[in-house]
mmCIF file of C-alpha atoms in Angstrom:
data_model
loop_
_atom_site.group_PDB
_atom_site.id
_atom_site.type_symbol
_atom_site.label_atom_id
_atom_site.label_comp_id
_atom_site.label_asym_id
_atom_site.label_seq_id
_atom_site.Cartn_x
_atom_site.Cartn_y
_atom_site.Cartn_z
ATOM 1 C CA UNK A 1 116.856 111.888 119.401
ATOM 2 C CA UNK A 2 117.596 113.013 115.525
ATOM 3 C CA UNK A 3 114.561 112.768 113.591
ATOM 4 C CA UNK A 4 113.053 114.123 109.984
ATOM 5 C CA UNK A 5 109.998 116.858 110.404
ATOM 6 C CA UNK A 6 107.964 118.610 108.002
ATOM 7 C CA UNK A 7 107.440 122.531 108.662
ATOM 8 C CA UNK A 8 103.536 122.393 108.176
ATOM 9 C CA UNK A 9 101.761 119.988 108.541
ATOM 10 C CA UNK A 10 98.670 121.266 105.963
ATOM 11 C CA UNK A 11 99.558 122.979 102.535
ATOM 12 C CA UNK A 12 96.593 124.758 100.585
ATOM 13 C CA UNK A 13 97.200 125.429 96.958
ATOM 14 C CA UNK A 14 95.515 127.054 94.044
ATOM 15 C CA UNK A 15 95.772 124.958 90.849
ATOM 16 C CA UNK A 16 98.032 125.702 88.755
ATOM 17 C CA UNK A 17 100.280 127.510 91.220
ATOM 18 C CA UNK A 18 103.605 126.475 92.541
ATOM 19 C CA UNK A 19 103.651 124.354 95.760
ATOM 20 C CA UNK A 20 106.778 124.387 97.808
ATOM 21 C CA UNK A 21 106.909 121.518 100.936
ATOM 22 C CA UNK A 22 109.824 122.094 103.224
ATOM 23 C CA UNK A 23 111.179 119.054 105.530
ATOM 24 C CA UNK A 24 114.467 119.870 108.344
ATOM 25 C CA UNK A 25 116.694 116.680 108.997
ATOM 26 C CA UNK A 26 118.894 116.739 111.813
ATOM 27 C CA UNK A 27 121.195 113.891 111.415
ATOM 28 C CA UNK A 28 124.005 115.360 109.296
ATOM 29 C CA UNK A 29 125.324 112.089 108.921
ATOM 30 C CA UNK A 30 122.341 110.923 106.524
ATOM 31 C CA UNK A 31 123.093 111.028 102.894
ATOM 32 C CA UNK A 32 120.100 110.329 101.008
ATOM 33 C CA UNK A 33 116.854 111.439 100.910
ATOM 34 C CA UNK A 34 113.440 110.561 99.596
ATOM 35 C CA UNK A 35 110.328 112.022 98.718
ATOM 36 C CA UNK A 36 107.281 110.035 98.754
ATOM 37 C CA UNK A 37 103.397 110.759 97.842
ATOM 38 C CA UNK A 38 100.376 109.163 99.970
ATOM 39 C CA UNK A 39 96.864 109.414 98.491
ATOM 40 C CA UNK A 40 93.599 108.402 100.438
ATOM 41 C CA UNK A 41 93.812 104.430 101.221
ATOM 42 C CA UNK A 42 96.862 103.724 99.230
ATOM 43 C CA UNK A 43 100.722 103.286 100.193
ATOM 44 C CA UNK A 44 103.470 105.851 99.952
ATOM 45 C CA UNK A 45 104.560 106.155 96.493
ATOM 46 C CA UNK A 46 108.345 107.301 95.427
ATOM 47 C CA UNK A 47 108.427 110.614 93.867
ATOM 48 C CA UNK A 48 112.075 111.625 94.092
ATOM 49 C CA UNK A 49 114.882 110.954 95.789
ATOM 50 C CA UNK A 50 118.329 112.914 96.466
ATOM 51 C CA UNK A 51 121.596 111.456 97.414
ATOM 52 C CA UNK A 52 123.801 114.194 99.845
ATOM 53 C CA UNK A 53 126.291 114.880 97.051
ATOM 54 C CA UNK A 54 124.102 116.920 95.540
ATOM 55 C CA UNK A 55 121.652 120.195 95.732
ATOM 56 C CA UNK A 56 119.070 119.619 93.305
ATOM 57 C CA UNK A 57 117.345 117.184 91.346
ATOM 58 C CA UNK A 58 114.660 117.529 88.892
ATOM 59 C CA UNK A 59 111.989 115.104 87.774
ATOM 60 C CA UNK A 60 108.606 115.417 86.113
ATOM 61 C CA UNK A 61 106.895 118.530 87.252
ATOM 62 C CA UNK A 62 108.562 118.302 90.596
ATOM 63 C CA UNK A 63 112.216 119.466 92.132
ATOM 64 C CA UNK A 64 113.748 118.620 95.323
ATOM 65 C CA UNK A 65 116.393 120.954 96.666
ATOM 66 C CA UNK A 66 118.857 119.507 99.900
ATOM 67 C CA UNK A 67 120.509 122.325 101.754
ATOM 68 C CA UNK A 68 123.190 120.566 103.762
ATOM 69 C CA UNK A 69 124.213 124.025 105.735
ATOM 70 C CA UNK A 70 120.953 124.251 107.129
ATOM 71 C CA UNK A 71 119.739 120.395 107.377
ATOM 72 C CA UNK A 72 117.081 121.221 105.018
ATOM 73 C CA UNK A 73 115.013 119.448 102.112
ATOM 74 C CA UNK A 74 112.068 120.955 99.907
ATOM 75 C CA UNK A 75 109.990 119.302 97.309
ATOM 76 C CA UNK A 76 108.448 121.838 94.764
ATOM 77 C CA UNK A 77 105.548 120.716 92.627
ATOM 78 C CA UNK A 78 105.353 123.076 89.535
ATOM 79 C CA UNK A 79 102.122 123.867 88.313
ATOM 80 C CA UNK A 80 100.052 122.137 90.951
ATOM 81 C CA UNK A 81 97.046 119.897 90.020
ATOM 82 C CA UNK A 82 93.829 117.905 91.830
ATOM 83 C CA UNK A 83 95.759 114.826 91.283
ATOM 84 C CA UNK A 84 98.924 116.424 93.627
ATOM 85 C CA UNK A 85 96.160 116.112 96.626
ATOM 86 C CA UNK A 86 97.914 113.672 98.931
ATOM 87 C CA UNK A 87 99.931 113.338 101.826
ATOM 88 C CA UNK A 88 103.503 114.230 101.576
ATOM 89 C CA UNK A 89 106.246 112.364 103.029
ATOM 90 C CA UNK A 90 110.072 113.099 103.347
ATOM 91 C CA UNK A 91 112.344 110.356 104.441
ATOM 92 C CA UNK A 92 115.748 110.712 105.877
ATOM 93 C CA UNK A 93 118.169 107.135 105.790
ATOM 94 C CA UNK A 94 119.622 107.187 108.722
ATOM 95 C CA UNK A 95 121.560 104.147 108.044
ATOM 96 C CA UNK A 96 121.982 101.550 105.022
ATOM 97 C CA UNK A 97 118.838 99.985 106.281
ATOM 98 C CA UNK A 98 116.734 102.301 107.906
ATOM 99 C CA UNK A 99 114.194 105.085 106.637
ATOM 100 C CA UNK A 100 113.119 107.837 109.060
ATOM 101 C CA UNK A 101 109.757 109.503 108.022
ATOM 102 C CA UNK A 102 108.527 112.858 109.108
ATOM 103 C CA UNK A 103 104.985 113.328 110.291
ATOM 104 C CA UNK A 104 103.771 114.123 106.808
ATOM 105 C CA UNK A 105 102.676 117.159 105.288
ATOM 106 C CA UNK A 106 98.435 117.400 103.776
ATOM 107 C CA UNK A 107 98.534 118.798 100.515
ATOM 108 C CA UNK A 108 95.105 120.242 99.374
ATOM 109 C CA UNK A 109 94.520 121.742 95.409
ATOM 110 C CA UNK A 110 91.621 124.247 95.713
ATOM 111 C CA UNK A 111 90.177 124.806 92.286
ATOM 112 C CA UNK B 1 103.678 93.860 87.123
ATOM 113 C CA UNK B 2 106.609 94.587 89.551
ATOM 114 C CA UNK B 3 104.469 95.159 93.488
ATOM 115 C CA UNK B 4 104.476 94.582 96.664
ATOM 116 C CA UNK B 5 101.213 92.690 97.992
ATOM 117 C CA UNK B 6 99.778 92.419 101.057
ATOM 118 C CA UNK B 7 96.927 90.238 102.979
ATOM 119 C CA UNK B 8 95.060 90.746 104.144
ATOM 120 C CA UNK B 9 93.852 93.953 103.477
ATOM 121 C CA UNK B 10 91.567 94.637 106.381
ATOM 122 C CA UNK B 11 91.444 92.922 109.451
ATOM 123 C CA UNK B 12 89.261 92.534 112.720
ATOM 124 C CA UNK B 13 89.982 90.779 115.553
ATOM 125 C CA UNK B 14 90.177 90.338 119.153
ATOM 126 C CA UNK B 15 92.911 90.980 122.170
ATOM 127 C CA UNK B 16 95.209 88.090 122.118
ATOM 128 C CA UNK B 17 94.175 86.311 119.026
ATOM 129 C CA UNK B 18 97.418 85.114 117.404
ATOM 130 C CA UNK B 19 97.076 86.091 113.685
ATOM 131 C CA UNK B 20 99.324 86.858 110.479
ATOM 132 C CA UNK B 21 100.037 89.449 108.047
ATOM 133 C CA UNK B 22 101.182 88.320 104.922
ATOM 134 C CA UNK B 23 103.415 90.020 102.765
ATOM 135 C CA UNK B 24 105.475 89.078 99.215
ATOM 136 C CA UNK B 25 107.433 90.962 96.686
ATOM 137 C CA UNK B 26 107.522 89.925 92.919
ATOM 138 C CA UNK B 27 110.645 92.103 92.325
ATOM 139 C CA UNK B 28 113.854 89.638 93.431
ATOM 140 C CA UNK B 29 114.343 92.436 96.310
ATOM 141 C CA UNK B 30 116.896 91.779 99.011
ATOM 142 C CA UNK B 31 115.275 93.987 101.496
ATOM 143 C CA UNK B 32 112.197 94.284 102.933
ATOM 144 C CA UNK B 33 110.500 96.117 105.700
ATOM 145 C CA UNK B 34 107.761 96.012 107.880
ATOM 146 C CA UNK B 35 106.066 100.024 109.270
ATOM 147 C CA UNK B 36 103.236 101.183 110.771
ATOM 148 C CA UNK B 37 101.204 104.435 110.199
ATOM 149 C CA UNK B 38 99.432 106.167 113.084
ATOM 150 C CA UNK B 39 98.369 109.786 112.942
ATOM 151 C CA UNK B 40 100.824 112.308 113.438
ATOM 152 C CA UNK B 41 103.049 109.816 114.191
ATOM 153 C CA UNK B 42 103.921 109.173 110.506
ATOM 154 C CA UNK B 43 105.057 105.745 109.592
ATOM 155 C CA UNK B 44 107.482 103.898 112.107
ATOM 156 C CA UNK B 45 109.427 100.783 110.961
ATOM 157 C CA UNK B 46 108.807 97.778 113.524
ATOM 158 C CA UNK B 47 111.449 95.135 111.560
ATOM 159 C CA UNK B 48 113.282 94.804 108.707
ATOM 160 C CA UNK B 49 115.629 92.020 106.942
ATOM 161 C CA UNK B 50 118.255 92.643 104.789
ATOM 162 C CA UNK B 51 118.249 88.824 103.372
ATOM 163 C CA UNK B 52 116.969 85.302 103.752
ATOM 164 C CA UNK B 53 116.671 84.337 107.728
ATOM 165 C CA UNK B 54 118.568 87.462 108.293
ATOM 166 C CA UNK B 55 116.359 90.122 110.079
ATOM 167 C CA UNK B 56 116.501 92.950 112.922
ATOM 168 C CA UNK B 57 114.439 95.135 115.374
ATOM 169 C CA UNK B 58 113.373 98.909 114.068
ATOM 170 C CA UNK B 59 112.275 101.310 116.388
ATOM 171 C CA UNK B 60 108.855 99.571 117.453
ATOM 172 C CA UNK B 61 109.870 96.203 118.014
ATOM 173 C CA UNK B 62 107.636 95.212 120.695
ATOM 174 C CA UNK B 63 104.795 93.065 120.167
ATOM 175 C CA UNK B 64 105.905 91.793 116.971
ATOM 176 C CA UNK B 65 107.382 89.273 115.160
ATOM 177 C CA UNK B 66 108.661 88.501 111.186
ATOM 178 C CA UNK B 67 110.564 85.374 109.319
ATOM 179 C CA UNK B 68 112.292 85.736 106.095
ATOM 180 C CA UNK B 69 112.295 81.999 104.801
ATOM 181 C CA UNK B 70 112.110 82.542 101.308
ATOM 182 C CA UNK B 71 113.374 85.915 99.896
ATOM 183 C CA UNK B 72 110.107 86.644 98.155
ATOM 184 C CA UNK B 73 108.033 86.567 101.576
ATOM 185 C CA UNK B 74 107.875 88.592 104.736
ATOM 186 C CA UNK B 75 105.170 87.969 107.247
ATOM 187 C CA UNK B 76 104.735 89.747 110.069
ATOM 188 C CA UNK B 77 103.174 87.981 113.350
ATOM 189 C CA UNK B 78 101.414 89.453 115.921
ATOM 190 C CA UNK B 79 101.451 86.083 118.340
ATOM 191 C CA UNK B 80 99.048 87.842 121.127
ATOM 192 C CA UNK B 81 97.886 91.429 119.503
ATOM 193 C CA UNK B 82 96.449 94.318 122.259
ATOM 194 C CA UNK B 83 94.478 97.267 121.250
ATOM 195 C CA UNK B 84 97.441 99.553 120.959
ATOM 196 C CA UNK B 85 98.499 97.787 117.782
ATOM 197 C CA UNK B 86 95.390 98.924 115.942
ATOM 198 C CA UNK B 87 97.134 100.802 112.939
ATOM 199 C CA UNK B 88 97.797 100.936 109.358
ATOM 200 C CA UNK B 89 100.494 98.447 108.436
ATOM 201 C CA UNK B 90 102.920 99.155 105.393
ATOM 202 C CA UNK B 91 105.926 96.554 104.128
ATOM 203 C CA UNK B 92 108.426 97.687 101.590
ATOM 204 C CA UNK B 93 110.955 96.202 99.362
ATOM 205 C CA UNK B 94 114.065 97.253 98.140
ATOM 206 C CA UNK B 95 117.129 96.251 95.841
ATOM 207 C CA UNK B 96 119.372 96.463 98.133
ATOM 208 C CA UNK B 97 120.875 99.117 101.151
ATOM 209 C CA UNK B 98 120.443 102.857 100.575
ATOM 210 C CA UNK B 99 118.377 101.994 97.863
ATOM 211 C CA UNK B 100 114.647 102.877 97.169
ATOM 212 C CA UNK B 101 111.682 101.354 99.473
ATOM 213 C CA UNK B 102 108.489 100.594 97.275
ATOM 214 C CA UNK B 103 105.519 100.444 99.645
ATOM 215 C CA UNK B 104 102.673 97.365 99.632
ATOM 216 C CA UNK B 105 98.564 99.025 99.471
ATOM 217 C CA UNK B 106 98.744 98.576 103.500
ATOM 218 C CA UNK B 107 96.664 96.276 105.843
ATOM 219 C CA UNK B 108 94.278 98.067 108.662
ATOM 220 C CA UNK B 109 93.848 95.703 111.162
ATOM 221 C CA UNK B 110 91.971 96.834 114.214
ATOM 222 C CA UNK B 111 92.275 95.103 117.769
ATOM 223 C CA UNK B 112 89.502 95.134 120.264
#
């Protein structure tokens, strides 16, 4: 079946660097994407989202980029901080009422 | 404070005791959804509804139950719960379809 992954499924960062999380979709039929941010014992939180009519979008400290071509999504986190420690979650809708989640990918901020 | 609440928050209990996750959104929301978190399996959505007493199957049905009576509520019943449905439990909200899902704190419930 057509489902959302995440390329790793652990991501350790220095602080203050750049992190880059990378997600492949394979239903080209989706046309909007989330982000969303887990910490320890709490529920996914929004971050960003991106509709399929566009590349990029840009929010606080963090980008996503959507690469239609090549069914792919990335969320980059600028100038990485302890706080960015979480789990990472990109969500494909598959329909009007239906999220699909990848596995998730552990962020980890080494000081 | 606009949220999604959940009770209750952690939960013990025994094979085949009936029992009932609550669930209500303070934010007028059409849509809500119910998902569970295992690892590595990320989080699956069990039901949804997309208004009052109108609701449908997501891709882990079985087991479960929900009622939408009242737009603000959502439970989700477990009528005779097995050890398999020991996870982390997540419902969402939403304004309306295609439209961000705002996640509840979760409810662990654990089946022995």
């Amino acid at each position: 079946g057509e489902s959302v992954g995440l390329h790793l499924p652990t991501l350790s960062v220095q602080e203050g660097d750049n992190s880059i999380i990378n997600c492949a979709y394979s239903n080209s039929a989706s046309d909007y994407f989330i982000w969303y941010k887990q910490e320890s014992g709490k529920g996914p939180q929004f971050i960003i989202d991106i509709r399929s009519n566009m590349d990029k979008r840009q929010g606080q400290r963090v980008t996503v980029l959507l690469n239609k071509t090549v069914k792919h999504l990335s969320l980059q986190i600028a100038a990485t901080q302890p706080g960015d420690s979480a789990v990472y979650f990109c969500a494909e809708n598959m329909d009007d009422y239906k999220l699909s989640f990848g596995a998730g990918t552990t962020v980890t901020v080494r000081a | 404070e606009a949220q999604v609440t959940q009770n209750p928050r952690y939960l013990i209990t025994v094979t085949g005791k009936k029992l009932t996750v609550t669930c209500s959104q303070n934010m007028n929301h059409e849509y809500m959804s119910w998902y569970r978190q295992d690892p590595g399996l990320g989080l699956r959505q069990i039901y949804y509804s997309m208004n009052v007493e109108v609701t449908d199957k997501g891709d882990v049905p079985e087991g479960y139950k929900v009622s939408r009576k009242e737009k603000r509520n959502f439970p989700l019943i477990l009528e005779s719960p097995s050890p398999n449905q020991t996870s982390l439990y997540f419902c969402a909200s939403s304004s309306s379809r295609g439209e961000t899902q705002y996640f509840g704190p979760g409810t662990r419930l654990l089946v022995l």
